[in-house]
Coordinates of C-alpha atoms and ligand atoms in Angstrom, one line a residue:
Chain A
X288 CA -12.5 8.5 2.6
X289 CA -14.5 6.4 5.3
X290 CA -14.2 3.4 3.4
X291 CA -10.5 3.3 3.1
X292 CA -10.0 2.2 7.0
X293 CA -11.0 -1.2 6.5
X294 CA -8.4 -2.3 6.8
X295 CA -6.7 -3.6 3.6
X296 CA -5.2 -6.5 3.0
X297 CA -1.5 -6.3 2.8
X298 CA -0.2 -10.2 1.8
X299 CA 3.2 -10.3 3.0
X300 CA 3.4 -12.5 -0.7
X301 CA 2.3 -10.6 -2.9
X302 CA 3.2 -10.4 -6.4
X303 CA 7.0 -9.6 -7.1
X304 CA 7.8 -6.1 -7.8
X305 CA 8.8 -5.2 -11.4
X306 CA 13.1 -5.0 -10.7
X307 CA 13.8 -8.2 -9.4
X308 CA 11.9 -9.6 -12.0
X309 CA 13.9 -8.2 -14.2
X310 CA 17.2 -8.6 -13.0
X311 CA 16.2 -12.2 -12.4
X312 CA 14.8 -12.2 -16.5
X313 CA 19.2 -10.7 -17.0
X314 CA 20.7 -13.8 -14.8
X315 CA 18.6 -16.6 -16.9
X316 CA 19.7 -14.7 -20.4
X317 CA 22.9 -13.9 -19.6
X318 CA 22.8 -18.3 -17.7
X319 CA 21.8 -19.3 -21.4
X320 CA 24.1 -17.4 -23.6
X321 CA 27.1 -18.9 -21.7
X322 CA 25.6 -22.5 -22.5
X323 CA 25.1 -21.6 -25.8
X324 CA 28.5 -20.5 -26.2
X325 CA 30.7 -23.1 -24.4
X326 CA 28.0 -26.3 -24.6
X327 CA 27.5 -25.4 -27.8
X328 CA 27.1 -29.4 -28.8
X329 CA 24.6 -30.5 -25.7
X330 CA 22.2 -27.7 -26.4
X331 CA 22.2 -28.6 -29.2
X332 CA 20.8 -32.1 -28.4
X333 CA 18.2 -29.8 -25.9
X334 CA 17.7 -28.1 -28.9
X335 CA 16.2 -32.0 -30.1
X336 CA 14.0 -32.3 -27.3
X337 CA 12.7 -29.3 -27.3
X338 CA 9.6 -30.1 -28.6
X339 CA 8.8 -33.4 -26.6
X340 CA 10.1 -31.1 -23.1
X341 CA 7.8 -28.6 -25.1
X342 CA 4.7 -31.4 -24.7
X343 CA 5.1 -31.8 -21.7
X344 CA 5.2 -28.1 -20.6
X345 CA 1.5 -28.0 -22.5
X346 CA 0.3 -31.0 -19.6
X347 CA 1.5 -28.7 -16.9
X348 CA -0.8 -25.6 -18.5
X349 CA -3.7 -27.7 -18.7
X350 CA -3.6 -28.4 -15.3
X351 CA -2.7 -25.6 -13.2
X352 CA -4.9 -23.5 -15.5
X353 CA -8.5 -26.1 -15.2
X354 CA -7.3 -26.2 -11.4
X355 CA -7.1 -23.2 -10.8
X356 CA -10.8 -22.3 -12.8
X357 CA -12.4 -25.2 -11.4
X358 CA -11.0 -24.4 -7.6
X359 CA -11.8 -20.6 -8.3
X360 CA -15.2 -21.1 -8.9
X361 CA -16.0 -23.6 -6.2
X362 CA -13.7 -21.6 -4.5
X363 CA -15.7 -18.5 -4.4
X364 CA -18.9 -20.6 -3.9
X365 CA -17.7 -22.3 -1.0
X366 CA -16.1 -19.6 1.1
X367 CA -19.7 -18.0 0.5
X368 CA -21.4 -20.5 2.2
X369 CA -18.6 -20.7 5.3
X370 CA -20.4 -17.4 5.9
X371 CA -23.9 -18.8 5.7
X372 CA -25.8 -17.8 9.0
X373 CA -27.4 -21.6 8.4
X374 CA -25.3 -23.5 10.9
X375 CA -26.4 -26.3 8.8
X376 CA -24.7 -24.7 5.1
X377 CA -21.7 -23.2 7.1
X378 CA -20.8 -26.5 9.0
X379 CA -20.1 -27.8 6.2
X380 CA -18.4 -25.5 4.5
X381 CA -15.9 -25.1 7.0
X382 CA -15.2 -28.6 7.8
X383 CA -15.0 -28.9 3.7
X384 CA -12.3 -26.3 4.3
X385 CA -10.4 -27.7 6.9
X386 CA -10.4 -31.2 5.3
X387 CA -8.8 -30.2 2.1
X388 CA -6.4 -27.3 3.7
X389 CA -4.8 -30.3 5.8
X390 CA -4.0 -32.8 3.5
X391 CA -0.5 -32.9 1.5
X392 CA -1.7 -32.5 -2.4
X393 CA 0.1 -35.6 -3.3
X394 CA -1.8 -37.7 -1.2
X395 CA -5.0 -35.7 -2.2
X396 CA -3.9 -36.6 -6.0
X397 CA -3.8 -40.3 -4.8
X398 CA -6.5 -40.4 -3.9
X399 CA -8.6 -38.7 -7.0
X400 CA -5.9 -41.0 -9.2
X401 CA -6.5 -44.7 -7.5
X402 CA -10.5 -43.6 -6.4
X403 CA -11.7 -42.2 -9.6
X404 CA -12.8 -45.3 -12.3
X405 CA -10.7 -45.0 -15.8
X406 CA -14.1 -44.6 -17.1
X407 CA -16.9 -43.0 -17.3
X408 CA -20.8 -44.9 -18.5
X409 CA -23.0 -42.6 -19.1
X410 CA -25.6 -45.3 -20.5
X411 CA -24.5 -46.6 -23.1
X412 CA -21.1 -44.4 -23.8
X413 CA -18.3 -45.2 -22.0
X414 CA -16.5 -41.8 -21.4
X415 CA -12.8 -41.8 -20.9
X416 CA -11.4 -40.5 -17.7
X417 CA -7.4 -40.1 -18.0
X418 CA -4.8 -39.9 -15.1
X419 CA -4.1 -35.8 -15.9
X420 CA -7.7 -34.7 -15.4
X421 CA -7.7 -36.9 -11.8
X422 CA -4.5 -35.5 -11.1
X423 CA -6.2 -32.0 -12.4
X424 CA -9.0 -33.0 -9.6
X425 CA -6.7 -33.5 -6.6
X426 CA -4.8 -29.7 -7.3
X427 CA -8.3 -28.3 -7.8
X428 CA -9.4 -29.3 -4.5
X429 CA -6.9 -27.8 -2.4
X430 CA -6.7 -25.0 -4.9
X431 CA -10.5 -25.2 -3.8
X432 CA -10.2 -24.8 0.1
X433 CA -7.7 -21.9 -0.4
X434 CA -9.8 -20.3 -2.6
X435 CA -12.2 -20.4 -0.2
X436 CA -10.7 -18.6 2.8
X437 CA -9.1 -15.8 0.2
X438 CA -11.9 -15.0 -0.3
X439 CA -14.0 -15.6 3.4
X440 CA -10.7 -13.8 4.5
X441 CA -11.3 -10.5 1.8
X442 CA -15.8 -10.8 2.4
X443 CA -14.6 -10.0 6.4
X444 CA -12.6 -7.0 5.7
X445 CA -15.0 -5.2 3.9
X446 CA -17.0 -3.2 6.7
X447 CA -20.1 -3.7 8.6
X448 CA -21.4 -0.3 7.1
X449 CA -21.5 -1.7 3.7
X450 CA -23.6 -4.6 4.5
X451 CA -25.6 -1.9 5.8
X452 CA -25.9 0.3 3.2
X453 CA -27.5 -2.3 0.7
X454 CA -29.3 -3.6 2.9
X455 CA -31.3 -0.6 3.5
X456 CA -31.9 0.2 0.0
X457 CA -33.1 -3.7 -0.1
X458 CA -30.6 -5.6 -1.5
X459 CA -30.5 -9.9 0.5
X460 CA -28.0 -11.1 1.4
X461 CA -26.9 -13.2 -1.5
X462 CA -27.8 -9.9 -3.5
X463 CA -25.4 -7.8 -1.5
X464 CA -22.6 -10.6 -1.1
X465 CA -23.3 -10.8 -5.3
X466 CA -23.4 -6.8 -6.4
X467 CA -21.6 -4.7 -3.5
X468 CA -19.4 -7.3 -1.9
X469 CA -17.2 -9.4 -3.8
X470 CA -16.3 -6.6 -6.4
X471 CA -14.4 -5.0 -3.8
X472 CA -13.3 -8.3 -3.2
X473 CA -12.1 -8.7 -6.0
X474 CA -8.6 -6.6 -5.8
X475 CA -8.0 -7.7 -2.6
X476 CA -8.3 -11.5 -3.5
X477 CA -6.2 -11.2 -6.6
X478 CA -2.0 -10.8 -4.6
X479 CA -2.4 -13.7 -2.6
X480 CA -4.9 -15.7 -5.7
X481 CA -1.8 -15.4 -8.0
X482 CA 0.7 -16.5 -4.7
X483 CA -2.3 -19.8 -4.6
X484 CA -1.4 -20.0 -9.5
X485 CA 2.0 -19.8 -8.8
X486 CA 1.5 -22.6 -6.4
X487 CA -0.3 -25.1 -8.3
X488 CA 1.5 -24.7 -11.5
X489 CA 4.2 -25.9 -8.9
X490 CA 2.6 -28.7 -8.0
X491 CA 1.7 -29.5 -11.2
X492 CA 4.7 -32.0 -11.6
X493 CA 3.9 -34.1 -8.7
X494 CA 1.8 -35.1 -12.0
X495 CA 4.7 -36.9 -13.0
X496 CA 4.0 -39.3 -9.7
X497 CA 1.3 -40.9 -11.0
X498 CA 2.1 -41.3 -14.6
X499 CA 1.3 -38.3 -16.1
X500 CA 3.4 -37.1 -18.7
X501 CA 4.2 -33.3 -18.0
X502 CA 7.4 -31.5 -18.6
X503 CA 9.3 -33.0 -15.3
X504 CA 8.6 -36.7 -16.6
X505 CA 9.5 -35.2 -19.9
X506 CA 13.3 -34.1 -19.2
X507 CA 13.4 -37.4 -16.6
X508 CA 12.7 -38.9 -20.4
X509 CA 15.2 -37.1 -21.5
X510 CA 18.1 -37.3 -19.4
X511 CA 17.7 -40.8 -18.7
X512 CA 17.5 -41.2 -23.2
X513 CA 20.5 -39.3 -23.7
X514 CA 22.4 -40.3 -20.2
X515 CA 24.9 -37.6 -20.0
X516 CA 26.1 -35.7 -16.7
X517 CA 26.0 -32.7 -18.6
X518 CA 23.1 -33.1 -20.8
X519 CA 21.0 -33.9 -17.3
X520 CA 21.9 -30.3 -16.2
X521 CA 21.1 -28.6 -18.6
X522 CA 17.8 -29.8 -19.3
X523 CA 16.6 -28.8 -15.8
X524 CA 17.6 -25.5 -16.2
X525 CA 15.6 -25.9 -19.3
X526 CA 12.2 -27.0 -17.2
X527 CA 13.1 -24.4 -14.4
X528 CA 13.5 -21.6 -17.2
X529 CA 10.4 -23.1 -18.8
X530 CA 8.1 -22.6 -15.3
X531 CA 9.6 -19.4 -15.0
X532 CA 8.6 -18.2 -18.8
X533 CA 4.8 -19.4 -17.9
X534 CA 4.7 -18.1 -14.5
X535 CA 6.2 -14.3 -15.3
X536 CA 3.2 -13.5 -17.3
X537 CA 0.7 -14.3 -14.7
X538 CA 3.0 -12.2 -12.5
X539 CA 2.1 -9.5 -14.8
X540 CA -0.9 -9.8 -16.0
X541 CA -1.8 -9.7 -12.0
X542 CA -0.4 -6.7 -11.4
X543 CA -2.6 -5.0 -14.0
X544 CA -5.8 -6.4 -13.1
X545 CA -4.6 -4.6 -8.9
X546 CA -4.1 -1.5 -11.0
X547 CA -7.3 -2.1 -12.8
X548 CA -9.6 -2.6 -9.6
X549 CA -7.9 0.3 -7.0
X550 CA -10.2 2.5 -7.2
X551 CA -10.1 4.6 -4.3
Chain B
X722 CA -40.9 28.6 10.9
X723 CA -43.2 25.3 10.3
X724 CA -46.1 25.1 9.7
X725 CA -47.7 25.5 12.6
X726 CA -49.5 22.0 14.1
X727 CA -51.6 19.6 11.4
X728 CA -55.0 18.3 12.1
X729 CA -54.7 15.6 14.7
X730 CA -56.7 12.8 12.2
X731 CA -53.2 12.7 10.0
X732 CA -52.6 9.1 10.6
X733 CA -48.7 8.7 11.8
X734 CA -46.6 6.9 8.8
X735 CA -44.5 5.5 11.8
X736 CA -45.7 4.6 15.4
X737 CA -43.6 3.1 17.5
X738 CA -45.2 1.9 20.7
X739 CA -43.1 1.1 24.3
X740 CA -40.3 -0.4 21.9
X741 CA -37.3 -2.2 23.8
X742 CA -33.8 -3.3 22.8
X743 CA -31.0 -4.6 24.4
X744 CA -27.9 -5.4 23.4
X745 CA -26.6 -8.1 25.7
X746 CA -27.1 -6.7 29.6
X747 CA -27.1 -3.5 27.8
X748 CA -30.1 -2.2 27.8
X749 CA -30.3 0.7 25.5
X750 CA -33.8 1.1 24.6
X751 CA -36.6 1.4 28.1
X752 CA -39.9 1.8 26.2
X753 CA -39.7 4.4 23.4
X754 CA -43.0 6.2 22.1
X755 CA -43.3 7.9 18.6
X756 CA -44.4 8.8 15.8
X757 CA -44.2 11.0 13.1
X758 CA -46.9 11.8 10.4
X759 CA -47.0 11.6 6.9
X760 CA -44.8 15.0 5.4
X761 CA -43.7 16.0 8.9
X762 CA -39.9 16.3 9.8
X763 CA -39.1 14.8 13.3
X764 CA -35.8 15.4 14.9
X765 CA -34.6 13.7 17.0
X766 CA -31.5 15.2 19.6
X767 CA -30.3 13.8 23.0
X768 CA -26.4 12.7 23.9
X769 CA -24.3 10.8 21.7
X770 CA -24.7 6.7 23.1
X771 CA -28.4 7.5 24.1
X772 CA -30.3 4.8 21.2
X773 CA -30.7 7.2 18.4
X774 CA -29.2 5.6 16.1
X775 CA -30.5 2.1 17.0
X776 CA -33.8 3.5 17.2
X777 CA -34.3 4.4 13.4
X778 CA -32.4 1.1 12.7
X779 CA -35.5 -0.9 14.7
X780 CA -37.9 1.7 11.8
X781 CA -36.0 0.1 9.0
X782 CA -35.9 -3.0 10.2
X783 CA -31.3 -3.5 10.4
X784 CA -32.5 -4.0 14.3
X785 CA -35.4 -5.9 15.3
X786 CA -36.8 -5.0 19.7
X787 CA -37.5 -7.4 21.6
X788 CA -40.2 -5.7 22.7
X789 CA -43.0 -3.0 21.3
X790 CA -44.3 -2.9 18.6
X791 CA -42.8 -0.7 15.5
X792 CA -45.3 0.2 12.1
X793 CA -44.5 2.1 9.0
X794 CA -48.1 2.6 7.4
X795 CA -49.6 -0.4 8.2
X796 CA -47.0 -2.6 8.1
X797 CA -45.5 -3.9 11.5
X798 CA -42.2 -4.3 11.3
X799 CA -41.1 -5.6 15.1
X800 CA -43.5 -8.5 12.8
X801 CA -41.4 -9.4 9.9
X802 CA -40.1 -12.6 10.3
X803 CA -38.0 -13.0 6.6
X804 CA -36.0 -11.3 4.6
X805 CA -38.7 -11.2 2.1
X806 CA -40.8 -8.8 3.8
X807 CA -37.9 -6.6 5.6
X808 CA -36.8 -6.3 2.1
X809 CA -40.1 -5.2 0.9
X810 CA -40.3 -3.2 3.8
X811 CA -37.0 -0.8 3.1
X812 CA -37.5 -0.4 -0.4
X813 CA -39.7 2.0 1.2
X814 CA -37.6 3.9 3.5
X815 CA -34.3 5.6 2.5
X816 CA -31.2 5.7 5.1
X817 CA -28.8 8.5 4.9
X818 CA -25.9 7.3 7.0
X819 CA -22.9 9.1 9.2
X820 CA -20.4 7.8 7.0
X821 CA -22.4 8.7 3.7
X822 CA -21.7 4.3 3.4
X823 CA -21.4 5.0 -0.5
X824 CA -19.8 2.3 -2.7
X825 CA -16.6 2.7 -3.4
X826 CA -16.4 0.3 -6.1
X827 CA -18.9 2.0 -8.1
X828 CA -18.9 5.6 -10.0
X829 CA -21.0 8.1 -8.5
X830 CA -23.7 7.5 -11.2
X831 CA -23.9 3.7 -10.5
X832 CA -24.2 4.3 -6.9
X833 CA -27.5 5.7 -7.8
X834 CA -29.1 3.6 -10.1
X835 CA -27.6 0.2 -8.7
X836 CA -31.0 0.2 -6.2
X837 CA -33.4 0.6 -8.8
X838 CA -32.0 -1.5 -11.2
X839 CA -31.0 -4.2 -9.5
X840 CA -34.6 -4.0 -7.2
X841 CA -37.4 -2.3 -8.3
X842 CA -36.1 -3.6 -12.2
X843 CA -35.8 -0.5 -13.3
X844 CA -35.0 0.3 -17.3
X845 CA -31.7 1.6 -17.4
X846 CA -32.1 4.2 -19.0
X847 CA -34.9 5.6 -17.4
X848 CA -32.7 4.8 -14.0
X849 CA -30.0 6.8 -15.7
X850 CA -32.2 9.7 -16.4
X851 CA -34.2 9.8 -13.0
X852 CA -30.5 10.0 -11.4
X853 CA -29.5 12.8 -13.5
X854 CA -31.7 14.6 -11.9
X855 CA -31.2 13.8 -8.4
X856 CA -27.6 15.0 -9.1
X857 CA -28.6 18.3 -10.3
X858 CA -31.2 18.2 -7.1
X859 CA -28.0 18.2 -5.1
X860 CA -26.2 20.0 -7.4
X861 CA -23.6 17.5 -8.3
X862 CA -24.1 17.3 -12.1
X863 CA -20.5 17.4 -12.7
X864 CA -19.5 14.6 -10.6
X865 CA -21.5 11.8 -12.6
X866 CA -18.9 9.8 -13.6
X867 CA -16.5 10.5 -10.5
X868 CA -15.2 8.0 -7.7
X869 CA -16.7 8.3 -4.7
X870 CA -12.9 8.2 -3.2
X871 CA -12.2 11.7 -5.6
X872 CA -14.9 13.5 -3.7
X873 CA -15.6 15.9 -0.7
X874 CA -17.6 14.5 2.3
X875 CA -20.4 17.2 2.0
X876 CA -20.1 15.6 -1.9
X877 CA -20.3 12.1 -0.7
X878 CA -23.4 12.7 1.6
X879 CA -25.1 14.5 -0.9
X880 CA -24.7 11.6 -3.5
X881 CA -25.7 9.2 -0.5
X882 CA -29.0 11.4 0.0
X883 CA -30.2 11.0 -4.3
X884 CA -28.8 6.8 -3.8
X885 CA -31.8 7.0 -1.7
X886 CA -34.3 9.1 -3.0
X887 CA -34.3 7.3 -6.2
X888 CA -36.1 4.9 -4.3
X889 CA -38.4 7.0 -4.3
X890 CA -39.0 6.7 -1.1
X891 CA -42.2 7.3 1.1
X892 CA -39.6 8.2 4.2
X893 CA -35.8 9.2 4.7
X894 CA -34.1 8.8 8.0
X895 CA -31.3 10.4 8.6
X896 CA -28.9 9.4 11.3
X897 CA -26.1 12.2 12.0
X898 CA -25.7 12.8 8.7
X899 CA -23.5 16.2 9.2
X900 CA -21.2 14.8 12.0
X901 CA -18.3 13.7 9.9
X902 CA -17.9 16.3 7.6
X903 CA -15.8 19.5 7.3
X904 CA -17.6 23.3 8.8
X905 CA -17.5 23.9 5.4
X906 CA -19.6 21.3 3.8
X907 CA -22.3 20.6 6.2
X908 CA -24.3 23.7 5.1
X909 CA -24.4 22.1 1.7
X910 CA -26.0 19.5 2.8
X911 CA -27.4 21.1 5.5
X912 CA -30.1 23.1 2.8
X913 CA -30.5 19.6 0.9
X914 CA -31.8 18.6 3.1
X915 CA -34.5 21.2 4.4
X916 CA -35.1 21.3 0.9
X917 CA -36.7 17.7 0.4
X918 CA -38.5 18.4 3.9
X919 CA -40.4 22.0 1.4
X920 CA -41.3 19.5 -1.0
X921 CA -42.7 17.5 1.9
X922 CA -41.1 14.2 1.9
X923 CA -42.1 12.3 5.3
X924 CA -38.1 12.4 7.4
X925 CA -36.3 11.5 10.3
X926 CA -33.6 13.2 11.5
X927 CA -30.9 12.5 14.3
X928 CA -29.1 15.0 14.7
X929 CA -26.2 18.0 16.3
X930 CA -27.9 20.8 14.4
X931 CA -29.5 22.8 16.2
X932 CA -29.9 25.5 14.8
X933 CA -30.9 23.3 11.3
X934 CA -33.7 21.1 13.7
X935 CA -35.2 23.9 15.3
X936 CA -36.1 25.8 11.9
X937 CA -37.0 22.5 9.7
X938 CA -39.1 20.6 11.9
X939 CA -42.5 19.8 12.7
X940 CA -41.8 17.9 16.3
X941 CA -38.6 18.0 18.2
X942 CA -37.9 14.8 20.1
X943 CA -35.5 14.9 23.0
X944 CA -33.7 10.9 24.0
X945 CA -31.3 10.4 27.5
X946 CA -30.7 7.2 28.3
X947 CA -32.5 5.1 26.0
X948 CA -36.1 6.8 26.9
X949 CA -37.9 9.7 25.3
X950 CA -37.5 12.8 28.1
X951 CA -39.5 14.9 26.1
X952 CA -41.2 15.9 22.8
X953 CA -42.8 18.4 21.6
X954 CA -42.4 21.8 19.1
X955 CA -39.7 23.4 18.6
X956 CA -40.1 26.7 19.7
X957 CA -41.3 24.4 23.5
X958 CA -38.3 22.6 23.4
X959 CA -35.1 24.9 22.8
X960 CA -37.1 28.1 24.2
X961 CA -39.4 26.6 27.1
X962 CA -38.2 22.7 28.2
X963 CA -40.1 21.3 31.0
X964 CA -37.5 18.9 31.8
X965 CA -34.3 20.0 34.0
X966 CA -32.6 17.4 31.3
X967 CA -33.7 18.6 28.5
X968 CA -32.5 22.6 30.3
X969 CA -29.9 21.1 31.3
X970 CA -28.7 19.2 27.8
X971 CA -30.1 22.0 25.7
X972 CA -28.2 24.7 27.2
X973 CA -24.9 22.3 28.0
X974 CA -24.8 23.1 23.7
X975 CA -25.1 26.9 24.0
X976 CA -22.5 26.7 25.8
Ligands
LIG229 N1 -24.3 -3.5 17.0 C1 -24.1 -3.9 18.4 N2 -23.2 -4.1 19.5 C2 -23.9 -3.5 21.1 N3 -23.6 -2.9 21.6 C3 -24.2 -1.7 20.2 C4 -25.2 -1.3 19.4 N4 -24.8 -0.5 18.6 C5 -25.1 -0.1 19.0 N5 -24.7 -0.3 20.8 C6 -24.3 0.6 22.0 O1 -25.6 0.9 22.3 C7 -25.4 2.2 22.7 C8 -26.1 3.2 22.0 O2 -26.5 3.4 21.0 P1 -26.9 4.2 19.9 O3 -28.0 4.0 18.8 O4 -25.7 4.6 18.2 O5 -26.5 5.5 19.8 P2 -27.3 7.1 19.2 O6 -26.9 7.0 18.0 O7 -27.7 8.0 20.5 O8 -25.6 7.3 20.0 C9 -25.0 2.6 22.8 O9 -23.9 1.9 24.4 C10 -24.1 2.2 22.1 O10 -22.4 1.7 22.8
LIG230 MG1 -25.7 7.7 16.3

């Protein structure tokens, strides 16, 4: 196929295939079965702490979902701007990407936490600006820079013949982007985007360092309160498992989307 | 045989005057003069690299010449500056590419209706009805829901022609549209173009299908090295060329 000649970006870090995941699932399940048998009492304590951990996990889910949503929206726009023929549009966009890709995420989280006020005044209305939202922004900024690069790469991987064909039909540049180029990018963008989502999910634990009570912080609280080594080991194993249970469906969903957009 | 030459008072639809264009230090077009009158089919022949595609791209504004004039109808293409002006021009000109360049993520139907709906603002039902008629015309009615990747080269090229026609162009430019095809599918594409010429569509074709060019064209233009070496009726160019370069090119193809 003519269009197949354009390179298909094969990411080395594309979504994991099924067999290893199933294996990993089995190992985790087995470990928990063994623990429930040999460490009945500690597991019972863990069970009591479950609502506390679940509340923590909810915060991770919230932060990561919001950060990836903001990051994707912002990143798609910045990525398109990076390719603008107008220098005063392209250069700032590329600068934005360089700055936020090359700054440690933790620094950005500290930055957004201490730079933004704790509340925003809208006329006579005071809106609270809680730490978890600031941490979300701290994650969304580097995410948007990564998404911009992912989109830019995907857009550049579409042959110029598609631009020519579209222009010849009377499409302008932004219309070509909207109707012809970006829809073809979806498939190429999914694997690295998925990888980014997983990375952001992991990074949500950094929010604990600016006082957000998320899963890791909840686990630390529990561990300090119970103050037993076997419980500490167990609760961090639980944290691991919960993160896995959150990330795994994302992987599966992305694989499904990839198949849906496999049009050639 | 094509009809005898039309009366000269018919104004040209496309006119190129002394068009020059370079890519860096590569001087590709060296003063091209060309006329295509409304309703005519003109074929450009010539060796690869002689600037044939570049000529077509100057006509629909994908490229802008450094010097010279390109006029389509009463639009001075060489003087267009804004994207909006170029879009207005391109709506009137169909372009069919050697590599088809269909949109791989869209079905055949969506490929054809996308531009009429998004660019011309045609109602979706109207656009779909016309797409069905066009697909029947290029004998692909049964492929309406297929993706380009599921079609042969000849089928994809016929969809590409239907996609161009869906914009109701005044003029269609064909750039070696059979060169990428398997020999057995060349005929089905040529017969679609032949029908178009018979219906009175103004066509400018770059082609290596000499027998076809001779049969359908009102005029043949032979280019070599960025110049127009010779132009004339198919009979003159193919059977009584004046230039030794034309003679050599045509004999080279025969052997
Ligand atoms: N986009 C481009 N950039 C640089 N050089 C080009 C480009 N397009 C065409 N050329 C050069 O211009 C010359 C004429 O090309 P082209 O018009 O495609 O010839 P033809 O269609 O007759 O084979 C060739 O030497 C080709 O390498
Ligand atoms: Mg060419």
